[in-house]
Amino acid sequence: MNKLRIAIQKSGRLSEKSLEMLRECGIKISNTDRKLKAEARNFPMEILFLRDDDIPQYVEQGVADIGFLGENEVWEKAKDVEVVQKLGFGNCRLSLAIPKEDEYTGLNFFRGKKIATSYPVILEKYFGEKGIDVQVETINGSVEIATGIGLANGIFDIVSTGSTLIMNGLKEVETLMKSEAVLIAHKSLGRVQKELLDKLLFRIKAYQRGVGSKYIVLNAPNESIPKICSILPGMKSPSILPLADEGWSSVHSVVKEDEFWDVIDALKEVKAQGILVMPIEKMIL
Ligand code: ATP
Ligand code: ZN
């Protein structure tokens, strides 16, 4: 087949973001009413809509060439697939929680205790490595009610804001790992699939760089330009254009999102004016 087959979650927390990522890569999908399959209109790609739990297995077997899913599912299913790229959405953590009235005494609290979870593989491996015996109670949903109904002494589950835990009278006591959505790939892709994957990765990275950066334009008196250049390294170096007002220039550059406010503060100190900040849609290096 001369197409790239991608598996994404059919319906759930990763579905919309997965489709959005493909859209940002310029891939248009004809029918997203989520039957089982859809075709991309302008990229040789077939999209399979699946339960996220099944994606590692499909990718391991090569039924799908690649997939988007949470790292937590990749670790739990422990299939032989390659994790190629972090996708920057679906962020959460996997944590241990206990009833809020219980006194937490460290990991030893769990020795001999029952822990309810949908992630038995990750949990058993963790306590195995620590040499602490625990009883793992595997359940498929509503893990957060397990202590309230007397099924377990604690739970191990996905947490994002922690509000579900609080609503169920629990407190988070240990974070075992952080997770986000990743792109996984079959271990031995065909030549065409490999080329298509490289093309997709190129687009994903251009999008992620754009999201993580801002385009910045400002005016400054010429004598401030050397200082401004040292604050604004840009991709290579800032562009400097003379303004109609003699003695003044306009400076254009790119700033990383996480350095952004520090850079603005530093620019104000050296008399930069009329600072404009714009989003960047894509950034190709
Ligand atoms: P499926 O029907 O496909 O099996 P699911 O119920 O297993 O769906 P969702 O709840 O839709 O899965 O979560 C999918 C993934 O989204 C999780 O495995 C995790 O990686 C990520 N995620 C991010 N934030 C959260 C959250 N607050 N709660 C649950 N999952 C989250
Ligand atoms: Zn699932």
PDB file of C-alpha atoms and ligand atoms in Angstrom:
ATOM      1  CA  MET A   1       0.000   0.000   0.000  1.00  0.00           C
ATOM      2  CA  ASN A   2       1.298   3.468  -0.790  1.00  0.00           C
ATOM      3  CA  LYS A   3      -0.436   5.178   2.104  1.00  0.00           C
ATOM      4  CA  LEU A   4       0.324   5.928   5.716  1.00  0.00           C
ATOM      5  CA  ARG A   5      -2.227   4.357   8.038  1.00  0.00           C
ATOM      6  CA  ILE A   6      -2.717   6.239  11.289  1.00  0.00           C
ATOM      7  CA  ALA A   7      -4.755   5.078  14.286  1.00  0.00           C
ATOM      8  CA  ILE A   8      -6.315   7.725  16.526  1.00  0.00           C
ATOM      9  CA  GLN A   9      -8.786   7.576  19.396  1.00  0.00           C
ATOM     10  CA  LYS A  10     -12.374   7.196  18.205  1.00  0.00           C
ATOM     11  CA  SER A  11     -13.975   9.228  20.966  1.00  0.00           C
ATOM     12  CA  GLY A  12     -12.431  10.513  24.124  1.00  0.00           C
ATOM     13  CA  ARG A  13     -10.012  13.061  25.469  1.00  0.00           C
ATOM     14  CA  LEU A  14      -7.490  12.699  22.655  1.00  0.00           C
ATOM     15  CA  SER A  15      -9.848  12.566  19.649  1.00  0.00           C
ATOM     16  CA  GLU A  16     -10.351  16.246  18.899  1.00  0.00           C
ATOM     17  CA  LYS A  17      -6.727  17.164  19.562  1.00  0.00           C
ATOM     18  CA  SER A  18      -5.516  14.350  17.318  1.00  0.00           C
ATOM     19  CA  LEU A  19      -7.682  15.559  14.435  1.00  0.00           C
ATOM     20  CA  GLU A  20      -6.577  19.120  15.123  1.00  0.00           C
ATOM     21  CA  MET A  21      -2.926  18.082  14.917  1.00  0.00           C
ATOM     22  CA  LEU A  22      -3.569  16.512  11.502  1.00  0.00           C
ATOM     23  CA  ARG A  23      -5.399  19.659  10.384  1.00  0.00           C
ATOM     24  CA  GLU A  24      -2.488  21.820  11.518  1.00  0.00           C
ATOM     25  CA  CYS A  25      -0.283  19.608   9.347  1.00  0.00           C
ATOM     26  CA  GLY A  26      -2.463  20.594   6.402  1.00  0.00           C
ATOM     27  CA  ILE A  27      -4.138  17.196   6.167  1.00  0.00           C
ATOM     28  CA  LYS A  28      -7.804  17.393   5.220  1.00  0.00           C
ATOM     29  CA  ILE A  29     -10.018  14.469   6.124  1.00  0.00           C
ATOM     30  CA  SER A  30     -13.213  13.880   4.170  1.00  0.00           C
ATOM     31  CA  ASN A  31     -15.500  12.236   6.647  1.00  0.00           C
ATOM     32  CA  THR A  32     -14.783  12.549  10.322  1.00  0.00           C
ATOM     33  CA  ASP A  33     -18.105  11.113  11.413  1.00  0.00           C
ATOM     34  CA  ARG A  34     -15.912   8.377  12.890  1.00  0.00           C
ATOM     35  CA  LYS A  35     -17.127   5.201  11.307  1.00  0.00           C
ATOM     36  CA  LEU A  36     -14.055   3.068  11.372  1.00  0.00           C
ATOM     37  CA  LYS A  37     -11.967   4.585   8.618  1.00  0.00           C
ATOM     38  CA  ALA A  38     -11.563   7.837   6.751  1.00  0.00           C
ATOM     39  CA  GLU A  39      -9.340   8.984   3.910  1.00  0.00           C
ATOM     40  CA  ALA A  40      -7.305  12.161   3.779  1.00  0.00           C
ATOM     41  CA  ARG A  41      -8.101  14.220   0.712  1.00  0.00           C
ATOM     42  CA  ASN A  42      -4.723  15.778   0.100  1.00  0.00           C
ATOM     43  CA  PHE A  43      -2.208  13.406   1.725  1.00  0.00           C
ATOM     44  CA  PRO A  44      -1.786   9.654   1.156  1.00  0.00           C
ATOM     45  CA  MET A  45      -3.199   8.786   4.554  1.00  0.00           C
ATOM     46  CA  GLU A  46      -5.901   6.531   5.931  1.00  0.00           C
ATOM     47  CA  ILE A  47      -7.256   7.266   9.409  1.00  0.00           C
ATOM     48  CA  LEU A  48      -8.479   4.420  11.642  1.00  0.00           C
ATOM     49  CA  PHE A  49     -10.688   5.404  14.593  1.00  0.00           C
ATOM     50  CA  LEU A  50     -10.111   3.007  17.497  1.00  0.00           C
ATOM     51  CA  ARG A  51     -10.284   2.677  21.275  1.00  0.00           C
ATOM     52  CA  ASP A  52      -7.012   4.031  22.604  1.00  0.00           C
ATOM     53  CA  ASP A  53      -6.342   0.733  24.442  1.00  0.00           C
ATOM     54  CA  ASP A  54      -6.192  -1.118  21.110  1.00  0.00           C
ATOM     55  CA  ILE A  55      -3.821   1.252  19.324  1.00  0.00           C
ATOM     56  CA  PRO A  56      -0.501  -0.205  20.619  1.00  0.00           C
ATOM     57  CA  GLN A  57      -1.466  -3.681  19.449  1.00  0.00           C
ATOM     58  CA  TYR A  58      -2.574  -2.501  15.990  1.00  0.00           C
ATOM     59  CA  VAL A  59       0.669  -0.594  15.544  1.00  0.00           C
ATOM     60  CA  GLU A  60       2.799  -3.484  16.813  1.00  0.00           C
ATOM     61  CA  GLN A  61       1.174  -5.788  14.262  1.00  0.00           C
ATOM     62  CA  GLY A  62       1.440  -3.240  11.474  1.00  0.00           C
ATOM     63  CA  VAL A  63      -2.324  -3.020  10.894  1.00  0.00           C
ATOM     64  CA  ALA A  64      -1.730   0.684  11.492  1.00  0.00           C
ATOM     65  CA  ASP A  65       1.684   2.181  10.625  1.00  0.00           C
ATOM     66  CA  ILE A  66       1.510   4.876  13.266  1.00  0.00           C
ATOM     67  CA  GLY A  67      -0.777   6.021  16.083  1.00  0.00           C
ATOM     68  CA  PHE A  68      -1.447   8.945  18.392  1.00  0.00           C
ATOM     69  CA  LEU A  69      -2.088   8.018  22.030  1.00  0.00           C
ATOM     70  CA  GLY A  70      -1.178   8.715  25.642  1.00  0.00           C
ATOM     71  CA  GLU A  71       2.238   7.545  26.876  1.00  0.00           C
ATOM     72  CA  ASN A  72       0.382   5.969  29.802  1.00  0.00           C
ATOM     73  CA  GLU A  73      -1.287   3.511  27.405  1.00  0.00           C
ATOM     74  CA  VAL A  74       2.009   2.857  25.624  1.00  0.00           C
ATOM     75  CA  TRP A  75       3.687   1.888  28.930  1.00  0.00           C
ATOM     76  CA  GLU A  76       0.718  -0.109  30.167  1.00  0.00           C
ATOM     77  CA  LYS A  77       0.312  -2.170  27.015  1.00  0.00           C
ATOM     78  CA  ALA A  78       4.104  -2.650  26.757  1.00  0.00           C
ATOM     79  CA  LYS A  79       3.916  -3.554  23.059  1.00  0.00           C
ATOM     80  CA  ASP A  80       6.907  -3.554  20.756  1.00  0.00           C
ATOM     81  CA  VAL A  81       6.452  -0.151  19.109  1.00  0.00           C
ATOM     82  CA  GLU A  82       8.654   2.864  18.652  1.00  0.00           C
ATOM     83  CA  VAL A  83       7.821   6.137  20.425  1.00  0.00           C
ATOM     84  CA  VAL A  84       8.800   8.698  17.793  1.00  0.00           C
ATOM     85  CA  GLN A  85       7.558  12.114  18.880  1.00  0.00           C
ATOM     86  CA  LYS A  86       5.864  13.886  21.764  1.00  0.00           C
ATOM     87  CA  LEU A  87       2.745  15.720  20.634  1.00  0.00           C
ATOM     88  CA  GLY A  88       2.250  18.359  23.334  1.00  0.00           C
ATOM     89  CA  PHE A  89      -1.370  17.578  24.275  1.00  0.00           C
ATOM     90  CA  GLY A  90      -3.208  15.134  26.565  1.00  0.00           C
ATOM     91  CA  ASN A  91      -0.995  16.054  29.513  1.00  0.00           C
ATOM     92  CA  CYS A  92      -1.734  14.230  32.729  1.00  0.00           C
ATOM     93  CA  ARG A  93       0.019  12.337  35.512  1.00  0.00           C
ATOM     94  CA  LEU A  94      -0.331   8.894  37.014  1.00  0.00           C
ATOM     95  CA  SER A  95      -0.636   9.117  40.764  1.00  0.00           C
ATOM     96  CA  LEU A  96      -1.359   7.160  43.917  1.00  0.00           C
ATOM     97  CA  ALA A  97      -4.163   8.534  46.096  1.00  0.00           C
ATOM     98  CA  ILE A  98      -5.606   7.515  49.463  1.00  0.00           C
ATOM     99  CA  PRO A  99      -8.635   8.592  51.550  1.00  0.00           C
ATOM    100  CA  LYS A 100      -8.000  12.120  52.790  1.00  0.00           C
ATOM    101  CA  GLU A 101      -8.469  11.201  56.460  1.00  0.00           C
ATOM    102  CA  ASP A 102      -5.724   8.513  56.328  1.00  0.00           C
ATOM    103  CA  GLU A 103      -2.281   9.485  57.530  1.00  0.00           C
ATOM    104  CA  TYR A 104       0.291   9.017  54.769  1.00  0.00           C
ATOM    105  CA  THR A 105       3.545   7.534  56.011  1.00  0.00           C
ATOM    106  CA  GLY A 106       5.446   7.247  52.734  1.00  0.00           C
ATOM    107  CA  LEU A 107       5.450   4.403  50.196  1.00  0.00           C
ATOM    108  CA  ASN A 108       5.413   1.856  53.017  1.00  0.00           C
ATOM    109  CA  PHE A 109       1.828   2.919  53.636  1.00  0.00           C
ATOM    110  CA  PHE A 110       0.929   0.665  50.693  1.00  0.00           C
ATOM    111  CA  ARG A 111       2.729  -2.463  51.956  1.00  0.00           C
ATOM    112  CA  GLY A 112       0.205  -5.321  51.903  1.00  0.00           C
ATOM    113  CA  LYS A 113      -2.590  -2.909  50.936  1.00  0.00           C
ATOM    114  CA  LYS A 114      -5.073  -3.163  48.095  1.00  0.00           C
ATOM    115  CA  ILE A 115      -4.733  -0.633  45.274  1.00  0.00           C
ATOM    116  CA  ALA A 116      -7.399  -0.290  42.585  1.00  0.00           C
ATOM    117  CA  THR A 117      -6.242   0.718  39.103  1.00  0.00           C
ATOM    118  CA  SER A 118      -6.706   0.429  35.353  1.00  0.00           C
ATOM    119  CA  TYR A 119      -2.914   0.410  35.036  1.00  0.00           C
ATOM    120  CA  PRO A 120      -1.824  -2.863  36.712  1.00  0.00           C
ATOM    121  CA  VAL A 121       1.320  -3.325  34.589  1.00  0.00           C
ATOM    122  CA  ILE A 122       2.795   0.085  35.449  1.00  0.00           C
ATOM    123  CA  LEU A 123       1.782  -0.256  39.100  1.00  0.00           C
ATOM    124  CA  GLU A 124       3.186  -3.759  39.634  1.00  0.00           C
ATOM    125  CA  LYS A 125       6.448  -2.824  37.950  1.00  0.00           C
ATOM    126  CA  TYR A 126       6.804   0.237  40.180  1.00  0.00           C
ATOM    127  CA  PHE A 127       6.211  -1.553  43.470  1.00  0.00           C
ATOM    128  CA  GLY A 128       8.231  -4.554  42.240  1.00  0.00           C
ATOM    129  CA  GLU A 129      11.249  -2.296  41.747  1.00  0.00           C
ATOM    130  CA  LYS A 130      10.752  -0.796  45.214  1.00  0.00           C
ATOM    131  CA  GLY A 131      10.481  -4.290  46.739  1.00  0.00           C
ATOM    132  CA  ILE A 132       7.103  -3.503  48.317  1.00  0.00           C
ATOM    133  CA  ASP A 133       4.358  -6.153  48.118  1.00  0.00           C
ATOM    134  CA  VAL A 134       0.948  -4.741  47.286  1.00  0.00           C
ATOM    135  CA  GLN A 135      -2.330  -6.264  46.107  1.00  0.00           C
ATOM    136  CA  VAL A 136      -3.342  -4.874  42.753  1.00  0.00           C
ATOM    137  CA  GLU A 137      -7.066  -4.811  42.039  1.00  0.00           C
ATOM    138  CA  THR A 138      -7.621  -4.234  38.301  1.00  0.00           C
ATOM    139  CA  ILE A 139     -10.815  -2.415  37.352  1.00  0.00           C
ATOM    140  CA  ASN A 140     -11.696  -0.784  34.076  1.00  0.00           C
ATOM    141  CA  GLY A 141     -13.477   2.406  35.021  1.00  0.00           C
ATOM    142  CA  SER A 142     -14.524   4.631  37.933  1.00  0.00           C
ATOM    143  CA  VAL A 143     -11.353   3.809  39.841  1.00  0.00           C
ATOM    144  CA  GLU A 144     -11.867   6.871  42.035  1.00  0.00           C
ATOM    145  CA  ILE A 145     -14.839   5.305  43.854  1.00  0.00           C
ATOM    146  CA  ALA A 146     -12.944   2.125  44.802  1.00  0.00           C
ATOM    147  CA  THR A 147     -11.942   3.242  48.313  1.00  0.00           C
ATOM    148  CA  GLY A 148     -15.379   4.686  49.101  1.00  0.00           C
ATOM    149  CA  ILE A 149     -17.083   1.349  48.406  1.00  0.00           C
ATOM    150  CA  GLY A 150     -14.496  -0.629  50.344  1.00  0.00           C
ATOM    151  CA  LEU A 151     -12.837  -2.296  47.355  1.00  0.00           C
ATOM    152  CA  ALA A 152      -9.361  -0.920  48.035  1.00  0.00           C
ATOM    153  CA  ASN A 153      -7.217   1.109  50.447  1.00  0.00           C
ATOM    154  CA  GLY A 154      -5.899   3.376  47.726  1.00  0.00           C
ATOM    155  CA  ILE A 155      -6.040   3.988  44.006  1.00  0.00           C
ATOM    156  CA  PHE A 156      -3.580   4.508  41.171  1.00  0.00           C
ATOM    157  CA  ASP A 157      -5.054   6.565  38.357  1.00  0.00           C
ATOM    158  CA  ILE A 158      -4.762   9.388  35.866  1.00  0.00           C
ATOM    159  CA  VAL A 159      -4.909  12.859  37.375  1.00  0.00           C
ATOM    160  CA  SER A 160      -5.002  16.157  35.550  1.00  0.00           C
ATOM    161  CA  THR A 161      -6.398  18.859  37.840  1.00  0.00           C
ATOM    162  CA  GLY A 162      -7.012  16.652  40.864  1.00  0.00           C
ATOM    163  CA  SER A 163     -10.635  17.764  41.229  1.00  0.00           C
ATOM    164  CA  THR A 164     -12.007  14.241  40.679  1.00  0.00           C
ATOM    165  CA  LEU A 165      -9.879  13.015  43.567  1.00  0.00           C
ATOM    166  CA  ILE A 166     -11.097  15.772  45.875  1.00  0.00           C
ATOM    167  CA  MET A 167     -14.728  15.132  44.930  1.00  0.00           C
ATOM    168  CA  ASN A 168     -14.253  11.529  45.978  1.00  0.00           C
ATOM    169  CA  GLY A 169     -12.627  12.306  49.311  1.00  0.00           C
ATOM    170  CA  LEU A 170      -9.131  11.340  48.184  1.00  0.00           C
ATOM    171  CA  LYS A 171      -5.702  12.970  48.393  1.00  0.00           C
ATOM    172  CA  GLU A 172      -2.854  12.527  45.944  1.00  0.00           C
ATOM    173  CA  VAL A 173       0.224  11.209  47.756  1.00  0.00           C
ATOM    174  CA  GLU A 174       2.693  10.137  45.042  1.00  0.00           C
ATOM    175  CA  THR A 175       3.133  10.963  41.350  1.00  0.00           C
ATOM    176  CA  LEU A 176       4.694   7.983  39.603  1.00  0.00           C
ATOM    177  CA  MET A 177       4.961   9.452  36.122  1.00  0.00           C
ATOM    178  CA  LYS A 178       3.890  12.236  33.804  1.00  0.00           C
ATOM    179  CA  SER A 179       2.296  11.492  30.473  1.00  0.00           C
ATOM    180  CA  GLU A 180       1.355  13.255  27.247  1.00  0.00           C
ATOM    181  CA  ALA A 181       0.160  12.156  23.826  1.00  0.00           C
ATOM    182  CA  VAL A 182       2.880  10.697  21.582  1.00  0.00           C
ATOM    183  CA  LEU A 183       3.256   9.427  18.052  1.00  0.00           C
ATOM    184  CA  ILE A 184       4.143   5.739  17.995  1.00  0.00           C
ATOM    185  CA  ALA A 185       5.245   3.793  14.916  1.00  0.00           C
ATOM    186  CA  HIS A 186       5.472   0.200  13.754  1.00  0.00           C
ATOM    187  CA  LYS A 187       9.036  -1.102  14.178  1.00  0.00           C
ATOM    188  CA  SER A 188       9.688  -1.963  10.519  1.00  0.00           C
ATOM    189  CA  LEU A 189       7.851   0.429   8.258  1.00  0.00           C
ATOM    190  CA  GLY A 190       7.974   0.089   4.477  1.00  0.00           C
ATOM    191  CA  ARG A 191       9.987   2.593   2.449  1.00  0.00           C
ATOM    192  CA  VAL A 192       6.935   4.597   1.329  1.00  0.00           C
ATOM    193  CA  GLN A 193       5.459   4.676   4.846  1.00  0.00           C
ATOM    194  CA  LYS A 194       8.784   5.822   6.245  1.00  0.00           C
ATOM    195  CA  GLU A 195       8.961   8.688   3.760  1.00  0.00           C
ATOM    196  CA  LEU A 196       5.395   9.704   4.528  1.00  0.00           C
ATOM    197  CA  LEU A 197       6.101   9.574   8.262  1.00  0.00           C
ATOM    198  CA  ASP A 198       9.136  11.846   7.776  1.00  0.00           C
ATOM    199  CA  LYS A 199       6.946  14.280   5.884  1.00  0.00           C
ATOM    200  CA  LEU A 200       4.366  14.252   8.670  1.00  0.00           C
ATOM    201  CA  LEU A 201       7.044  14.703  11.361  1.00  0.00           C
ATOM    202  CA  PHE A 202       8.492  17.666   9.489  1.00  0.00           C
ATOM    203  CA  ARG A 203       5.064  19.321   9.583  1.00  0.00           C
ATOM    204  CA  ILE A 204       4.410  18.442  13.230  1.00  0.00           C
ATOM    205  CA  LYS A 205       7.722  19.983  14.273  1.00  0.00           C
ATOM    206  CA  ALA A 206       7.101  23.154  12.224  1.00  0.00           C
ATOM    207  CA  TYR A 207       3.740  23.501  13.969  1.00  0.00           C
ATOM    208  CA  GLN A 208       5.173  22.866  17.444  1.00  0.00           C
ATOM    209  CA  ARG A 209       7.951  25.421  16.944  1.00  0.00           C
ATOM    210  CA  GLY A 210       5.345  27.963  15.836  1.00  0.00           C
ATOM    211  CA  VAL A 211       3.174  27.316  18.874  1.00  0.00           C
ATOM    212  CA  GLY A 212       6.212  27.675  21.144  1.00  0.00           C
ATOM    213  CA  SER A 213       7.332  31.004  19.630  1.00  0.00           C
ATOM    214  CA  LYS A 214       6.130  34.553  19.049  1.00  0.00           C
ATOM    215  CA  TYR A 215       6.977  37.006  16.305  1.00  0.00           C
ATOM    216  CA  ILE A 216       7.964  40.334  17.786  1.00  0.00           C
ATOM    217  CA  VAL A 217       8.275  43.765  16.134  1.00  0.00           C
ATOM    218  CA  LEU A 218       9.375  46.944  17.902  1.00  0.00           C
ATOM    219  CA  ASN A 219      10.716  50.425  17.294  1.00  0.00           C
ATOM    220  CA  ALA A 220      13.811  51.818  18.965  1.00  0.00           C
ATOM    221  CA  PRO A 221      16.319  54.649  18.705  1.00  0.00           C
ATOM    222  CA  ASN A 222      19.389  53.535  16.732  1.00  0.00           C
ATOM    223  CA  GLU A 223      21.719  53.827  19.718  1.00  0.00           C
ATOM    224  CA  SER A 224      19.695  51.124  21.542  1.00  0.00           C
ATOM    225  CA  ILE A 225      19.960  48.621  18.683  1.00  0.00           C
ATOM    226  CA  PRO A 226      23.120  46.779  19.857  1.00  0.00           C
ATOM    227  CA  LYS A 227      21.572  46.201  23.295  1.00  0.00           C
ATOM    228  CA  ILE A 228      18.298  45.089  21.752  1.00  0.00           C
ATOM    229  CA  CYS A 229      20.154  42.644  19.497  1.00  0.00           C
ATOM    230  CA  SER A 230      21.796  41.050  22.510  1.00  0.00           C
ATOM    231  CA  ILE A 231      18.366  40.582  24.135  1.00  0.00           C
ATOM    232  CA  LEU A 232      16.758  39.262  20.928  1.00  0.00           C
ATOM    233  CA  PRO A 233      18.865  36.592  19.284  1.00  0.00           C
ATOM    234  CA  GLY A 234      16.071  35.452  16.927  1.00  0.00           C
ATOM    235  CA  MET A 235      16.529  32.446  14.666  1.00  0.00           C
ATOM    236  CA  LYS A 236      19.730  33.822  13.135  1.00  0.00           C
ATOM    237  CA  SER A 237      19.823  37.498  14.058  1.00  0.00           C
ATOM    238  CA  PRO A 238      17.089  40.136  14.209  1.00  0.00           C
ATOM    239  CA  SER A 239      16.101  42.033  11.033  1.00  0.00           C
ATOM    240  CA  ILE A 240      16.626  45.790  11.351  1.00  0.00           C
ATOM    241  CA  LEU A 241      14.783  48.206   9.069  1.00  0.00           C
ATOM    242  CA  PRO A 242      15.168  51.986   9.087  1.00  0.00           C
ATOM    243  CA  LEU A 243      12.035  53.986   9.960  1.00  0.00           C
ATOM    244  CA  ALA A 244      10.988  57.178   8.139  1.00  0.00           C
ATOM    245  CA  ASP A 245      11.810  59.002  11.396  1.00  0.00           C
ATOM    246  CA  GLU A 246      15.540  59.595  11.252  1.00  0.00           C
ATOM    247  CA  GLY A 247      17.568  57.939  13.990  1.00  0.00           C
ATOM    248  CA  TRP A 248      14.942  55.224  14.562  1.00  0.00           C
ATOM    249  CA  SER A 249      14.693  51.620  13.411  1.00  0.00           C
ATOM    250  CA  SER A 250      12.223  48.783  13.506  1.00  0.00           C
ATOM    251  CA  VAL A 251      13.441  45.427  14.804  1.00  0.00           C
ATOM    252  CA  HIS A 252      11.824  42.067  13.877  1.00  0.00           C
ATOM    253  CA  SER A 253      12.604  38.845  15.659  1.00  0.00           C
ATOM    254  CA  VAL A 254      11.319  35.553  17.085  1.00  0.00           C
ATOM    255  CA  VAL A 255      11.083  34.888  20.821  1.00  0.00           C
ATOM    256  CA  LYS A 256      10.408  31.633  22.610  1.00  0.00           C
ATOM    257  CA  GLU A 257       7.100  31.581  24.431  1.00  0.00           C
ATOM    258  CA  ASP A 258       8.654  30.632  27.791  1.00  0.00           C
ATOM    259  CA  GLU A 259      11.221  33.479  27.665  1.00  0.00           C
ATOM    260  CA  PHE A 260       8.685  35.953  26.390  1.00  0.00           C
ATOM    261  CA  TRP A 261       7.855  38.138  29.434  1.00  0.00           C
ATOM    262  CA  ASP A 262      11.479  38.347  30.566  1.00  0.00           C
ATOM    263  CA  VAL A 263      12.448  39.525  27.098  1.00  0.00           C
ATOM    264  CA  ILE A 264       9.686  42.160  27.095  1.00  0.00           C
ATOM    265  CA  ASP A 265      10.848  43.492  30.492  1.00  0.00           C
ATOM    266  CA  ALA A 266      14.437  43.703  29.261  1.00  0.00           C
ATOM    267  CA  LEU A 267      13.341  45.488  26.049  1.00  0.00           C
ATOM    268  CA  LYS A 268      11.408  48.128  27.956  1.00  0.00           C
ATOM    269  CA  GLU A 269      14.544  48.916  29.957  1.00  0.00           C
ATOM    270  CA  VAL A 270      16.433  49.788  26.761  1.00  0.00           C
ATOM    271  CA  LYS A 271      13.731  52.131  25.403  1.00  0.00           C
ATOM    272  CA  ALA A 272      11.975  49.841  22.935  1.00  0.00           C
ATOM    273  CA  GLN A 273       8.575  51.230  21.921  1.00  0.00           C
ATOM    274  CA  GLY A 274       5.444  50.108  20.109  1.00  0.00           C
ATOM    275  CA  ILE A 275       6.178  46.452  20.767  1.00  0.00           C
ATOM    276  CA  LEU A 276       3.913  44.176  18.691  1.00  0.00           C
ATOM    277  CA  VAL A 277       3.644  40.463  19.393  1.00  0.00           C
ATOM    278  CA  MET A 278       2.129  38.041  16.880  1.00  0.00           C
ATOM    279  CA  PRO A 279       1.466  34.321  16.838  1.00  0.00           C
ATOM    280  CA  ILE A 280       3.476  32.207  14.415  1.00  0.00           C
ATOM    281  CA  GLU A 281       1.548  29.620  12.475  1.00  0.00           C
ATOM    282  CA  LYS A 282       4.443  27.449  11.283  1.00  0.00           C
ATOM    283  CA  MET A 283       8.204  27.746  11.644  1.00  0.00           C
ATOM    284  CA  ILE A 284      10.582  25.957   9.269  1.00  0.00           C
ATOM    285  CA  LEU A 285      14.248  26.003  10.207  1.00  0.00           C
TER     286      LEU A 285
HETATM  287  P1  ATP B   1     -11.336   4.651  25.114  1.00  0.00           P
HETATM  288  O1  ATP B   1     -12.813   4.519  24.986  1.00  0.00           O
HETATM  289  O2  ATP B   1     -10.705   5.092  23.808  1.00  0.00           O
HETATM  290  O3  ATP B   1     -10.667   3.458  25.722  1.00  0.00           O
HETATM  291  P2  ATP B   1     -10.569   5.976  27.606  1.00  0.00           P
HETATM  292  O4  ATP B   1     -11.738   6.108  28.507  1.00  0.00           O
HETATM  293  O5  ATP B   1      -9.557   4.933  27.876  1.00  0.00           O
HETATM  294  O6  ATP B   1     -11.097   5.903  26.104  1.00  0.00           O
HETATM  295  P3  ATP B   1     -10.006   8.861  27.835  1.00  0.00           P
HETATM  296  O7  ATP B   1     -10.579   9.145  29.166  1.00  0.00           O
HETATM  297  O8  ATP B   1     -10.654   9.447  26.634  1.00  0.00           O
HETATM  298  O9  ATP B   1      -9.734   7.294  27.578  1.00  0.00           O
HETATM  299  O10 ATP B   1      -8.474   9.326  27.896  1.00  0.00           O
HETATM  300  C1  ATP B   1      -7.597   9.095  26.846  1.00  0.00           C
HETATM  301  C2  ATP B   1      -6.224   9.565  27.239  1.00  0.00           C
HETATM  302  O11 ATP B   1      -6.232  10.963  27.469  1.00  0.00           O
HETATM  303  C3  ATP B   1      -5.663   8.988  28.533  1.00  0.00           C
HETATM  304  O12 ATP B   1      -5.126   7.701  28.355  1.00  0.00           O
HETATM  305  C4  ATP B   1      -4.601  10.014  28.891  1.00  0.00           C
HETATM  306  O13 ATP B   1      -3.419   9.754  28.150  1.00  0.00           O
HETATM  307  C5  ATP B   1      -5.180  11.309  28.380  1.00  0.00           C
HETATM  308  N1  ATP B   1      -5.702  12.223  29.445  1.00  0.00           N
HETATM  309  C6  ATP B   1      -5.362  13.498  29.626  1.00  0.00           C
HETATM  310  N2  ATP B   1      -5.991  14.080  30.633  1.00  0.00           N
HETATM  311  C7  ATP B   1      -6.775  13.183  31.163  1.00  0.00           C
HETATM  312  C8  ATP B   1      -7.692  13.183  32.248  1.00  0.00           C
HETATM  313  N3  ATP B   1      -7.919  14.273  32.985  1.00  0.00           N
HETATM  314  N4  ATP B   1      -8.340  12.037  32.511  1.00  0.00           N
HETATM  315  C9  ATP B   1      -8.147  10.963  31.746  1.00  0.00           C
HETATM  316  N5  ATP B   1      -7.287  10.924  30.706  1.00  0.00           N
HETATM  317  C10 ATP B   1      -6.604  11.992  30.402  1.00  0.00           C
HETATM  318 ZN    ZN B   2      -9.034   3.456  26.844  1.00  0.00          ZN
END
